[in-house]
mmCIF file of C-alpha atoms in Angstrom:
data_model
loop_
_atom_site.group_PDB
_atom_site.id
_atom_site.type_symbol
_atom_site.label_atom_id
_atom_site.label_comp_id
_atom_site.label_asym_id
_atom_site.label_seq_id
_atom_site.Cartn_x
_atom_site.Cartn_y
_atom_site.Cartn_z
ATOM 1 C CA UNK L 1 0.000 0.000 0.000
ATOM 2 C CA UNK L 2 1.369 3.412 -1.007
ATOM 3 C CA UNK L 3 2.262 5.854 1.758
ATOM 4 C CA UNK L 4 1.257 8.901 -0.297
ATOM 5 C CA UNK L 5 -1.727 9.378 -2.542
ATOM 6 C CA UNK L 6 -1.512 10.754 -6.098
ATOM 7 C CA UNK L 7 -1.995 14.407 -5.121
ATOM 8 C CA UNK L 8 0.565 14.192 -2.306
ATOM 9 C CA UNK L 9 3.151 12.634 -4.630
ATOM 10 C CA UNK L 10 2.611 15.462 -7.120
ATOM 11 C CA UNK L 11 3.040 18.065 -4.378
ATOM 12 C CA UNK L 12 6.241 16.411 -3.147
ATOM 13 C CA UNK L 13 7.567 16.260 -6.704
ATOM 14 C CA UNK L 14 6.751 19.961 -7.159
ATOM 15 C CA UNK L 15 8.637 20.843 -3.967
ATOM 16 C CA UNK L 16 11.662 18.843 -5.151
ATOM 17 C CA UNK L 17 11.551 20.614 -8.524
ATOM 18 C CA UNK L 18 11.407 24.037 -6.848
ATOM 19 C CA UNK L 19 14.355 23.204 -4.573
ATOM 20 C CA UNK L 20 16.439 21.874 -7.471
ATOM 21 C CA UNK L 21 15.492 24.889 -9.578
ATOM 22 C CA UNK L 22 16.591 27.291 -6.835
ATOM 23 C CA UNK L 23 19.908 25.421 -6.512
ATOM 24 C CA UNK L 24 20.466 25.653 -10.262
ATOM 25 C CA UNK L 25 19.640 29.371 -10.331
ATOM 26 C CA UNK L 26 21.985 29.983 -7.405
ATOM 27 C CA UNK L 27 24.764 28.119 -9.219
ATOM 28 C CA UNK L 28 24.162 30.184 -12.360
ATOM 29 C CA UNK L 29 24.268 33.540 -10.558
ATOM 30 C CA UNK L 30 27.805 34.202 -11.834
ATOM 31 C CA UNK L 31 26.641 34.076 -15.455
ATOM 32 C CA UNK L 32 23.371 35.942 -14.930
ATOM 33 C CA UNK L 33 24.694 38.740 -17.135
ATOM 34 C CA UNK L 34 25.478 36.240 -19.893
ATOM 35 C CA UNK L 35 21.971 34.791 -19.736
ATOM 36 C CA UNK L 36 20.417 38.248 -19.942
ATOM 37 C CA UNK L 37 22.800 39.192 -22.773
ATOM 38 C CA UNK L 38 21.730 36.051 -24.637
ATOM 39 C CA UNK L 39 18.087 37.128 -24.421
ATOM 40 C CA UNK L 40 19.020 40.582 -25.723
ATOM 41 C CA UNK L 41 21.100 39.251 -28.618
ATOM 42 C CA UNK L 42 18.443 36.701 -29.553
ATOM 43 C CA UNK L 43 15.753 39.399 -29.569
ATOM 44 C CA UNK L 44 17.875 41.772 -31.660
ATOM 45 C CA UNK L 45 19.129 39.284 -34.244
ATOM 46 C CA UNK L 46 16.195 36.876 -34.537
ATOM 47 C CA UNK L 47 14.603 38.896 -37.408
ATOM 48 C CA UNK L 48 17.968 38.848 -39.202
ATOM 49 C CA UNK L 49 18.311 35.079 -38.789
ATOM 50 C CA UNK L 50 14.748 34.452 -40.008
ATOM 51 C CA UNK L 51 15.319 36.702 -43.024
ATOM 52 C CA UNK L 52 18.594 34.991 -43.951
ATOM 53 C CA UNK L 53 17.239 31.452 -43.633
ATOM 54 C CA UNK L 54 13.725 31.943 -45.023
ATOM 55 C CA UNK L 55 13.953 34.783 -47.532
ATOM 56 C CA UNK L 56 17.534 34.276 -48.754
ATOM 57 C CA UNK L 57 17.604 30.486 -48.168
ATOM 58 C CA UNK L 58 20.895 30.573 -46.296
ATOM 59 C CA UNK L 59 22.108 27.439 -44.574
ATOM 60 C CA UNK L 60 21.129 27.763 -40.908
ATOM 61 C CA UNK L 61 24.671 27.028 -39.711
ATOM 62 C CA UNK L 62 26.146 29.686 -42.005
ATOM 63 C CA UNK L 63 23.502 32.223 -40.956
ATOM 64 C CA UNK L 64 24.105 31.517 -37.281
ATOM 65 C CA UNK L 65 27.884 31.831 -37.531
ATOM 66 C CA UNK L 66 27.515 34.985 -39.641
ATOM 67 C CA UNK L 67 25.312 36.605 -36.993
ATOM 68 C CA UNK L 68 27.742 35.643 -34.233
ATOM 69 C CA UNK L 69 30.692 37.167 -36.108
ATOM 70 C CA UNK L 70 28.820 40.361 -37.019
ATOM 71 C CA UNK L 71 27.500 40.842 -33.474
ATOM 72 C CA UNK L 72 30.996 40.249 -32.100
ATOM 73 C CA UNK L 73 32.370 42.969 -34.366
ATOM 74 C CA UNK L 74 29.482 45.306 -33.534
ATOM 75 C CA UNK L 75 29.342 44.975 -29.747
ATOM 76 C CA UNK L 76 32.418 43.232 -28.328
ATOM 77 C CA UNK L 77 35.207 44.817 -30.375
ATOM 78 C CA UNK L 78 34.131 48.427 -29.568
ATOM 79 C CA UNK L 79 34.307 47.653 -25.831
ATOM 80 C CA UNK L 80 37.754 46.138 -26.330
ATOM 81 C CA UNK L 81 38.860 49.175 -28.328
ATOM 82 C CA UNK L 82 37.589 51.530 -25.628
ATOM 83 C CA UNK L 83 39.561 49.606 -22.999
ATOM 84 C CA UNK L 84 42.766 49.970 -25.023
ATOM 85 C CA UNK L 85 42.163 53.706 -25.519
ATOM 86 C CA UNK L 86 41.541 54.295 -21.810
ATOM 87 C CA UNK L 87 44.604 52.256 -20.805
ATOM 88 C CA UNK L 88 46.735 54.215 -23.279
ATOM 89 C CA UNK L 89 45.469 57.543 -21.909
ATOM 90 C CA UNK L 90 46.134 56.463 -18.302
ATOM 91 C CA UNK L 91 49.632 55.343 -19.298
ATOM 92 C CA UNK L 92 50.214 58.751 -20.874
ATOM 93 C CA UNK L 93 49.486 60.526 -17.586
ATOM 94 C CA UNK L 94 51.611 57.996 -15.692
ATOM 95 C CA UNK L 95 54.562 58.720 -17.977
ATOM 96 C CA UNK L 96 54.116 62.468 -17.515
ATOM 97 C CA UNK L 97 52.414 63.112 -14.129
ATOM 98 C CA UNK L 98 53.558 66.745 -14.202
ATOM 99 C CA UNK L 99 51.063 67.428 -17.002
ATOM 100 C CA UNK L 100 48.145 66.458 -14.769
ATOM 101 C CA UNK L 101 49.493 68.516 -11.862
ATOM 102 C CA UNK L 102 49.827 71.597 -14.076
ATOM 103 C CA UNK L 103 46.236 71.215 -15.287
ATOM 104 C CA UNK L 104 44.987 70.792 -11.712
ATOM 105 C CA UNK L 105 46.905 73.878 -10.521
ATOM 106 C CA UNK L 106 45.542 76.025 -13.348
ATOM 107 C CA UNK L 107 41.982 74.928 -12.604
ATOM 108 C CA UNK L 108 42.484 75.697 -8.901
ATOM 109 C CA UNK L 109 43.818 79.150 -9.805
ATOM 110 C CA UNK L 110 40.883 79.715 -12.173
ATOM 111 C CA UNK L 111 38.245 78.855 -9.562
ATOM 112 C CA UNK L 112 40.109 80.842 -6.928
ATOM 113 C CA UNK L 113 40.200 84.027 -9.013
ATOM 114 C CA UNK L 114 36.853 83.781 -10.808
ATOM 115 C CA UNK L 115 34.581 82.029 -8.310
ATOM 116 C CA UNK L 116 36.488 82.519 -5.045
ATOM 117 C CA UNK L 117 36.596 78.730 -4.584
ATOM 118 C CA UNK L 118 40.316 77.881 -4.591
ATOM 119 C CA UNK L 119 39.829 74.358 -3.203
ATOM 120 C CA UNK L 120 36.926 73.387 -5.462
ATOM 121 C CA UNK L 121 38.979 70.985 -7.611
ATOM 122 C CA UNK L 122 40.548 69.305 -4.601
ATOM 123 C CA UNK L 123 37.133 68.768 -2.999
ATOM 124 C CA UNK L 124 35.692 67.486 -6.274
ATOM 125 C CA UNK L 125 38.605 65.067 -6.707
ATOM 126 C CA UNK L 126 38.117 63.747 -3.172
ATOM 127 C CA UNK L 127 34.405 63.138 -3.765
ATOM 128 C CA UNK L 128 35.062 61.573 -7.167
ATOM 129 C CA UNK L 129 37.782 59.331 -5.747
ATOM 130 C CA UNK L 130 35.472 58.172 -2.967
ATOM 131 C CA UNK L 131 32.692 57.396 -5.441
ATOM 132 C CA UNK L 132 35.078 55.685 -7.868
ATOM 133 C CA UNK L 133 36.467 53.582 -5.026
ATOM 134 C CA UNK L 134 32.997 52.144 -4.526
ATOM 135 C CA UNK L 135 32.123 51.868 -8.210
ATOM 136 C CA UNK L 136 35.296 50.539 -9.849
ATOM 137 C CA UNK L 137 35.501 47.209 -7.960
ATOM 138 C CA UNK L 138 32.096 46.345 -9.390
ATOM 139 C CA UNK L 139 33.200 47.316 -12.888
ATOM 140 C CA UNK L 140 36.510 45.450 -12.604
ATOM 141 C CA UNK L 141 34.734 42.441 -11.162
ATOM 142 C CA UNK L 142 32.418 42.412 -14.153
ATOM 143 C CA UNK L 143 35.340 42.806 -16.557
ATOM 144 C CA UNK L 144 37.179 39.856 -14.967
ATOM 145 C CA UNK L 145 34.406 37.446 -15.956
ATOM 146 C CA UNK L 146 33.660 39.123 -19.262
ATOM 147 C CA UNK L 147 35.492 36.544 -21.390
ATOM 148 C CA UNK L 148 33.625 33.630 -19.807
ATOM 149 C CA UNK L 149 30.371 35.531 -20.182
ATOM 150 C CA UNK L 150 30.946 36.102 -23.900
ATOM 151 C CA UNK L 151 31.718 32.414 -24.484
ATOM 152 C CA UNK L 152 28.591 31.310 -22.604
ATOM 153 C CA UNK L 153 26.430 33.873 -24.390
ATOM 154 C CA UNK L 154 27.483 32.805 -27.896
ATOM 155 C CA UNK L 155 27.302 29.115 -26.997
ATOM 156 C CA UNK L 156 23.667 29.512 -25.930
ATOM 157 C CA UNK L 157 22.872 31.838 -28.811
ATOM 158 C CA UNK L 158 24.188 29.357 -31.371
ATOM 159 C CA UNK L 159 21.864 26.545 -30.308
ATOM 160 C CA UNK L 160 18.912 28.863 -29.732
ATOM 161 C CA UNK L 161 19.119 30.040 -33.341
ATOM 162 C CA UNK L 162 19.631 26.579 -34.822
ATOM 163 C CA UNK L 163 16.375 25.332 -33.305
ATOM 164 C CA UNK L 164 14.571 28.620 -32.790
ATOM 165 C CA UNK L 165 11.100 27.343 -33.764
ATOM 166 C CA UNK L 166 11.235 24.417 -31.326
ATOM 167 C CA UNK L 167 12.778 26.676 -28.698
ATOM 168 C CA UNK L 168 9.969 29.240 -28.964
ATOM 169 C CA UNK L 169 7.236 26.588 -28.959
ATOM 170 C CA UNK L 170 8.651 25.117 -25.763
ATOM 171 C CA UNK L 171 8.809 28.565 -24.174
ATOM 172 C CA UNK L 172 5.131 29.150 -24.940
ATOM 173 C CA UNK L 173 4.223 25.650 -23.769
ATOM 174 C CA UNK L 174 5.864 26.040 -20.361
ATOM 175 C CA UNK L 175 5.045 29.718 -19.955
ATOM 176 C CA UNK L 176 2.914 30.532 -16.889
ATOM 177 C CA UNK L 177 0.758 32.754 -19.119
ATOM 178 C CA UNK L 178 -1.907 31.863 -21.625
ATOM 179 C CA UNK L 179 -0.641 31.594 -25.197
ATOM 180 C CA UNK L 180 -2.174 34.959 -26.110
ATOM 181 C CA UNK L 181 -0.442 36.704 -23.201
ATOM 182 C CA UNK L 182 2.798 34.812 -23.859
ATOM 183 C CA UNK L 183 2.855 36.113 -27.440
ATOM 184 C CA UNK L 184 2.037 39.604 -26.188
ATOM 185 C CA UNK L 185 4.894 39.310 -23.701
ATOM 186 C CA UNK L 186 7.251 38.347 -26.557
ATOM 187 C CA UNK L 187 6.206 41.412 -28.585
ATOM 188 C CA UNK L 188 6.592 43.735 -25.602
ATOM 189 C CA UNK L 189 9.964 42.153 -24.859
ATOM 190 C CA UNK L 190 11.078 42.911 -28.405
ATOM 191 C CA UNK L 191 10.010 46.562 -28.272
ATOM 192 C CA UNK L 192 11.539 47.035 -24.820
ATOM 193 C CA UNK L 193 14.860 45.603 -26.004
ATOM 194 C CA UNK L 194 14.853 47.706 -29.158
ATOM 195 C CA UNK L 195 14.094 50.852 -27.176
ATOM 196 C CA UNK L 196 16.829 50.225 -24.604
ATOM 197 C CA UNK L 197 19.595 48.923 -26.848
ATOM 198 C CA UNK L 198 18.952 50.418 -30.285
ATOM 199 C CA UNK L 199 17.295 53.621 -29.059
ATOM 200 C CA UNK L 200 19.867 54.455 -26.415
ATOM 201 C CA UNK L 201 22.635 53.266 -28.733
ATOM 202 C CA UNK L 202 21.579 55.728 -31.443
ATOM 203 C CA UNK L 203 21.428 58.569 -28.901
ATOM 204 C CA UNK L 204 24.883 57.675 -27.570
ATOM 205 C CA UNK L 205 26.464 57.545 -31.041
ATOM 206 C CA UNK L 206 24.945 60.894 -32.065
ATOM 207 C CA UNK L 207 26.006 62.607 -28.838
ATOM 208 C CA UNK L 208 29.506 61.147 -29.013
ATOM 209 C CA UNK L 209 29.857 62.249 -32.640
ATOM 210 C CA UNK L 210 28.745 65.785 -31.747
ATOM 211 C CA UNK L 211 31.241 65.946 -28.874
ATOM 212 C CA UNK L 212 33.989 64.793 -31.249
ATOM 213 C CA UNK L 213 32.933 67.411 -33.817
ATOM 214 C CA UNK L 214 32.869 70.119 -31.137
ATOM 215 C CA UNK L 215 36.401 69.253 -30.058
ATOM 216 C CA UNK L 216 37.550 69.531 -33.685
ATOM 217 C CA UNK L 217 35.778 72.858 -34.248
ATOM 218 C CA UNK L 218 37.212 74.514 -31.145
ATOM 219 C CA UNK L 219 40.677 73.017 -31.527
ATOM 220 C CA UNK L 220 40.712 70.783 -28.459
ATOM 221 C CA UNK L 221 43.029 67.767 -28.326
ATOM 222 C CA UNK L 222 42.116 64.069 -28.595
ATOM 223 C CA UNK L 223 38.765 64.727 -30.252
ATOM 224 C CA UNK L 224 38.243 61.129 -31.391
ATOM 225 C CA UNK L 225 39.179 59.682 -27.998
ATOM 226 C CA UNK L 226 36.790 61.927 -26.075
ATOM 227 C CA UNK L 227 34.094 61.363 -28.668
ATOM 228 C CA UNK L 228 34.316 57.601 -28.102
ATOM 229 C CA UNK L 229 34.317 58.111 -24.324
ATOM 230 C CA UNK L 230 31.187 60.261 -24.703
ATOM 231 C CA UNK L 231 29.423 57.458 -26.574
ATOM 232 C CA UNK L 232 29.783 55.135 -23.605
ATOM 233 C CA UNK L 233 29.137 57.828 -20.991
ATOM 234 C CA UNK L 234 25.910 58.736 -22.793
ATOM 235 C CA UNK L 235 24.413 55.529 -21.405
ATOM 236 C CA UNK L 236 24.636 57.151 -17.965
ATOM 237 C CA UNK L 237 21.363 58.944 -17.194
ATOM 238 C CA UNK L 238 21.205 62.687 -16.452
ATOM 239 C CA UNK L 239 24.961 63.378 -16.688
ATOM 240 C CA UNK L 240 26.125 61.417 -19.742
ATOM 241 C CA UNK L 241 28.343 63.289 -22.184
ATOM 242 C CA UNK L 242 28.386 66.333 -19.874
ATOM 243 C CA UNK L 243 31.118 64.463 -17.984
ATOM 244 C CA UNK L 244 33.306 65.156 -21.017
ATOM 245 C CA UNK L 245 32.444 68.586 -22.416
ATOM 246 C CA UNK L 246 32.091 70.414 -19.054
ATOM 247 C CA UNK L 247 35.573 69.441 -17.755
ATOM 248 C CA UNK L 248 36.985 70.149 -21.232
ATOM 249 C CA UNK L 249 35.483 73.646 -21.166
ATOM 250 C CA UNK L 250 36.741 74.325 -17.639
ATOM 251 C CA UNK L 251 40.271 73.175 -18.517
ATOM 252 C CA UNK L 252 40.275 75.358 -21.652
ATOM 253 C CA UNK L 253 39.170 78.388 -19.601
ATOM 254 C CA UNK L 254 41.799 77.633 -16.958
ATOM 255 C CA UNK L 255 44.450 77.575 -19.705
ATOM 256 C CA UNK L 256 43.323 81.003 -20.891
ATOM 257 C CA UNK L 257 41.665 79.669 -24.066
ATOM 258 C CA UNK L 258 38.372 81.472 -23.478
ATOM 259 C CA UNK L 259 37.054 81.006 -27.019
ATOM 260 C CA UNK L 260 37.438 77.221 -26.948
ATOM 261 C CA UNK L 261 36.235 76.976 -23.349
ATOM 262 C CA UNK L 262 33.062 79.002 -23.799
ATOM 263 C CA UNK L 263 32.513 77.486 -27.237
ATOM 264 C CA UNK L 264 32.625 73.836 -26.150
ATOM 265 C CA UNK L 265 30.442 74.577 -23.103
ATOM 266 C CA UNK L 266 27.776 76.280 -25.232
ATOM 267 C CA UNK L 267 28.090 73.538 -27.868
ATOM 268 C CA UNK L 268 27.562 70.869 -25.248
ATOM 269 C CA UNK L 269 24.758 72.553 -23.314
ATOM 270 C CA UNK L 270 22.774 73.885 -26.278
ATOM 271 C CA UNK L 271 23.344 71.153 -28.868
ATOM 272 C CA UNK L 272 24.676 67.899 -27.402
ATOM 273 C CA UNK L 273 22.372 67.854 -24.381
ATOM 274 C CA UNK L 274 19.240 68.917 -26.268
ATOM 275 C CA UNK L 275 19.712 66.554 -29.217
ATOM 276 C CA UNK L 276 18.897 63.807 -26.708
ATOM 277 C CA UNK L 277 15.288 65.040 -26.414
ATOM 278 C CA UNK L 278 14.837 65.330 -30.187
ATOM 279 C CA UNK L 279 16.128 61.813 -30.865
ATOM 280 C CA UNK L 280 14.085 60.343 -28.002
ATOM 281 C CA UNK L 281 10.943 61.866 -29.509
ATOM 282 C CA UNK L 282 11.682 60.323 -32.917
ATOM 283 C CA UNK L 283 12.597 56.949 -31.402
ATOM 284 C CA UNK L 284 9.459 56.917 -29.254
ATOM 285 C CA UNK L 285 7.337 57.224 -32.404
ATOM 286 C CA UNK L 286 8.992 54.296 -34.216
ATOM 287 C CA UNK L 287 10.449 52.004 -31.545
ATOM 288 C CA UNK L 288 9.294 52.964 -28.067
ATOM 289 C CA UNK L 289 10.614 54.987 -25.170
ATOM 290 C CA UNK L 290 11.975 54.118 -21.739
ATOM 291 C CA UNK L 291 11.327 56.518 -18.867
ATOM 292 C CA UNK L 292 14.522 58.164 -17.516
ATOM 293 C CA UNK L 293 13.687 56.989 -13.979
ATOM 294 C CA UNK L 294 13.862 53.374 -15.184
ATOM 295 C CA UNK L 295 17.245 54.127 -16.738
ATOM 296 C CA UNK L 296 18.591 55.751 -13.551
ATOM 297 C CA UNK L 297 17.441 52.951 -11.232
ATOM 298 C CA UNK L 298 18.499 50.335 -13.792
ATOM 299 C CA UNK L 299 22.053 51.677 -13.946
ATOM 300 C CA UNK L 300 22.248 51.766 -10.129
ATOM 301 C CA UNK L 301 21.142 48.118 -10.068
ATOM 302 C CA UNK L 302 23.129 47.033 -13.116
ATOM 303 C CA UNK L 303 26.687 48.218 -12.441
ATOM 304 C CA UNK L 304 27.158 46.368 -9.110
ATOM 305 C CA UNK L 305 25.527 43.250 -10.579
ATOM 306 C CA UNK L 306 27.030 43.128 -14.095
ATOM 307 C CA UNK L 307 29.985 45.524 -14.091
ATOM 308 C CA UNK L 308 30.296 47.980 -16.958
ATOM 309 C CA UNK L 309 27.745 45.998 -18.982
ATOM 310 C CA UNK L 310 25.251 47.006 -16.305
ATOM 311 C CA UNK L 311 24.882 50.333 -18.122
ATOM 312 C CA UNK L 312 22.781 48.402 -20.645
ATOM 313 C CA UNK L 313 21.721 45.270 -18.751
ATOM 314 C CA UNK L 314 20.468 47.082 -15.633
ATOM 315 C CA UNK L 315 17.768 49.201 -17.334
ATOM 316 C CA UNK L 316 16.788 46.201 -19.461
ATOM 317 C CA UNK L 317 16.401 43.941 -16.441
ATOM 318 C CA UNK L 318 14.217 46.517 -14.700
ATOM 319 C CA UNK L 319 12.165 47.002 -17.876
ATOM 320 C CA UNK L 320 11.649 43.234 -18.162
ATOM 321 C CA UNK L 321 10.486 43.125 -14.537
ATOM 322 C CA UNK L 322 7.944 45.904 -15.088
ATOM 323 C CA UNK L 323 6.789 44.201 -18.283
ATOM 324 C CA UNK L 324 6.265 40.912 -16.418
ATOM 325 C CA UNK L 325 4.212 42.714 -13.770
ATOM 326 C CA UNK L 326 2.028 44.259 -16.475
ATOM 327 C CA UNK L 327 1.437 40.900 -18.166
ATOM 328 C CA UNK L 328 0.648 39.315 -14.800
ATOM 329 C CA UNK L 329 -1.843 42.076 -14.071
ATOM 330 C CA UNK L 330 -3.533 41.519 -17.444
ATOM 331 C CA UNK L 331 -3.662 37.764 -16.866
ATOM 332 C CA UNK L 332 -5.038 38.220 -13.340
ATOM 333 C CA UNK L 333 -7.801 40.555 -14.527
ATOM 334 C CA UNK L 334 -8.770 38.088 -17.263
ATOM 335 C CA UNK L 335 -8.816 35.235 -14.746
ATOM 336 C CA UNK L 336 -10.996 37.190 -12.308
ATOM 337 C CA UNK L 337 -13.388 38.135 -15.090
ATOM 338 C CA UNK L 338 -13.668 34.489 -16.182
ATOM 339 C CA UNK L 339 -14.393 33.387 -12.599
ATOM 340 C CA UNK L 340 -17.167 35.984 -12.284
ATOM 341 C CA UNK L 341 -18.742 34.803 -15.544
ATOM 342 C CA UNK L 342 -18.608 31.161 -14.446
ATOM 343 C CA UNK L 343 -20.096 31.953 -11.038
ATOM 344 C CA UNK L 344 -22.909 33.915 -12.710
ATOM 345 C CA UNK L 345 -23.695 30.994 -15.035
ATOM 346 C CA UNK L 346 -23.855 28.578 -12.094
ATOM 347 C CA UNK L 347 -26.369 30.789 -10.341
#
């Protein structure tokens, strides 16, 4: 005679599944960024893969490898290039530390004579150093596991593309939502990803290009370098590229180059900062828009969790959470409405 009945055995099995699932998720916490990146890459490049295999009749293996190579060149190589540029610039100041001291002294003199704040730079450096001391370990920690994350991401992406139809059918089958809501969730997921990655990416490239152009126009050094830095800083909410053109303007003024200093400040404040609103309006009409609050909170969440990739992954993760809540709310309302109808029929 069995100790447990059928329902009890099912409940015990469910508990075992939940415990094992939690253990697996805990073990995978170190590659959480890779898993989220895989979802992003799959969402972005799925239309390309479908077009290559269905419309152009490409071999699915060739199409998959082609997408992996192109995405590697588009996303991974720029981050690697930025790292080399930053390391080279840091090495330059290490080789000639006097240059940095001269700049700092001139800025201190400028603030002392113009704004009667002779210690402003020193105070700002202390605050920045304190903040960077908290922030950089998270970024470095994320960079240390970046290579493993990239390998895992492309490994998963390869097999997801090869069997994408079966993969999507299984997702819908085991989804906690009804099929209609699951498909709606997939569409919303696509638009959210496009808005975060493509939308913010376009804004960042335009702002970085304008900063680079402004440096060229006003004769400031290292225009290309600071333009590239501005592209990545533009993912930071509220401040963004201002972290480049405001210090550049202050340094130019401190060096007595008033034309370049005032020019780059006006260029940045009037053009670079405001082009953000224009592009967001156009993107919102065609792709979708993400509220700045979501971006701010997402970055705060993302950088400690995913390192520098948290600039993108953090806002996306928060957007996915809000999207899931919305779908759950829709499903719950539909379920309540169905229960009311059934109870009315029984009466």
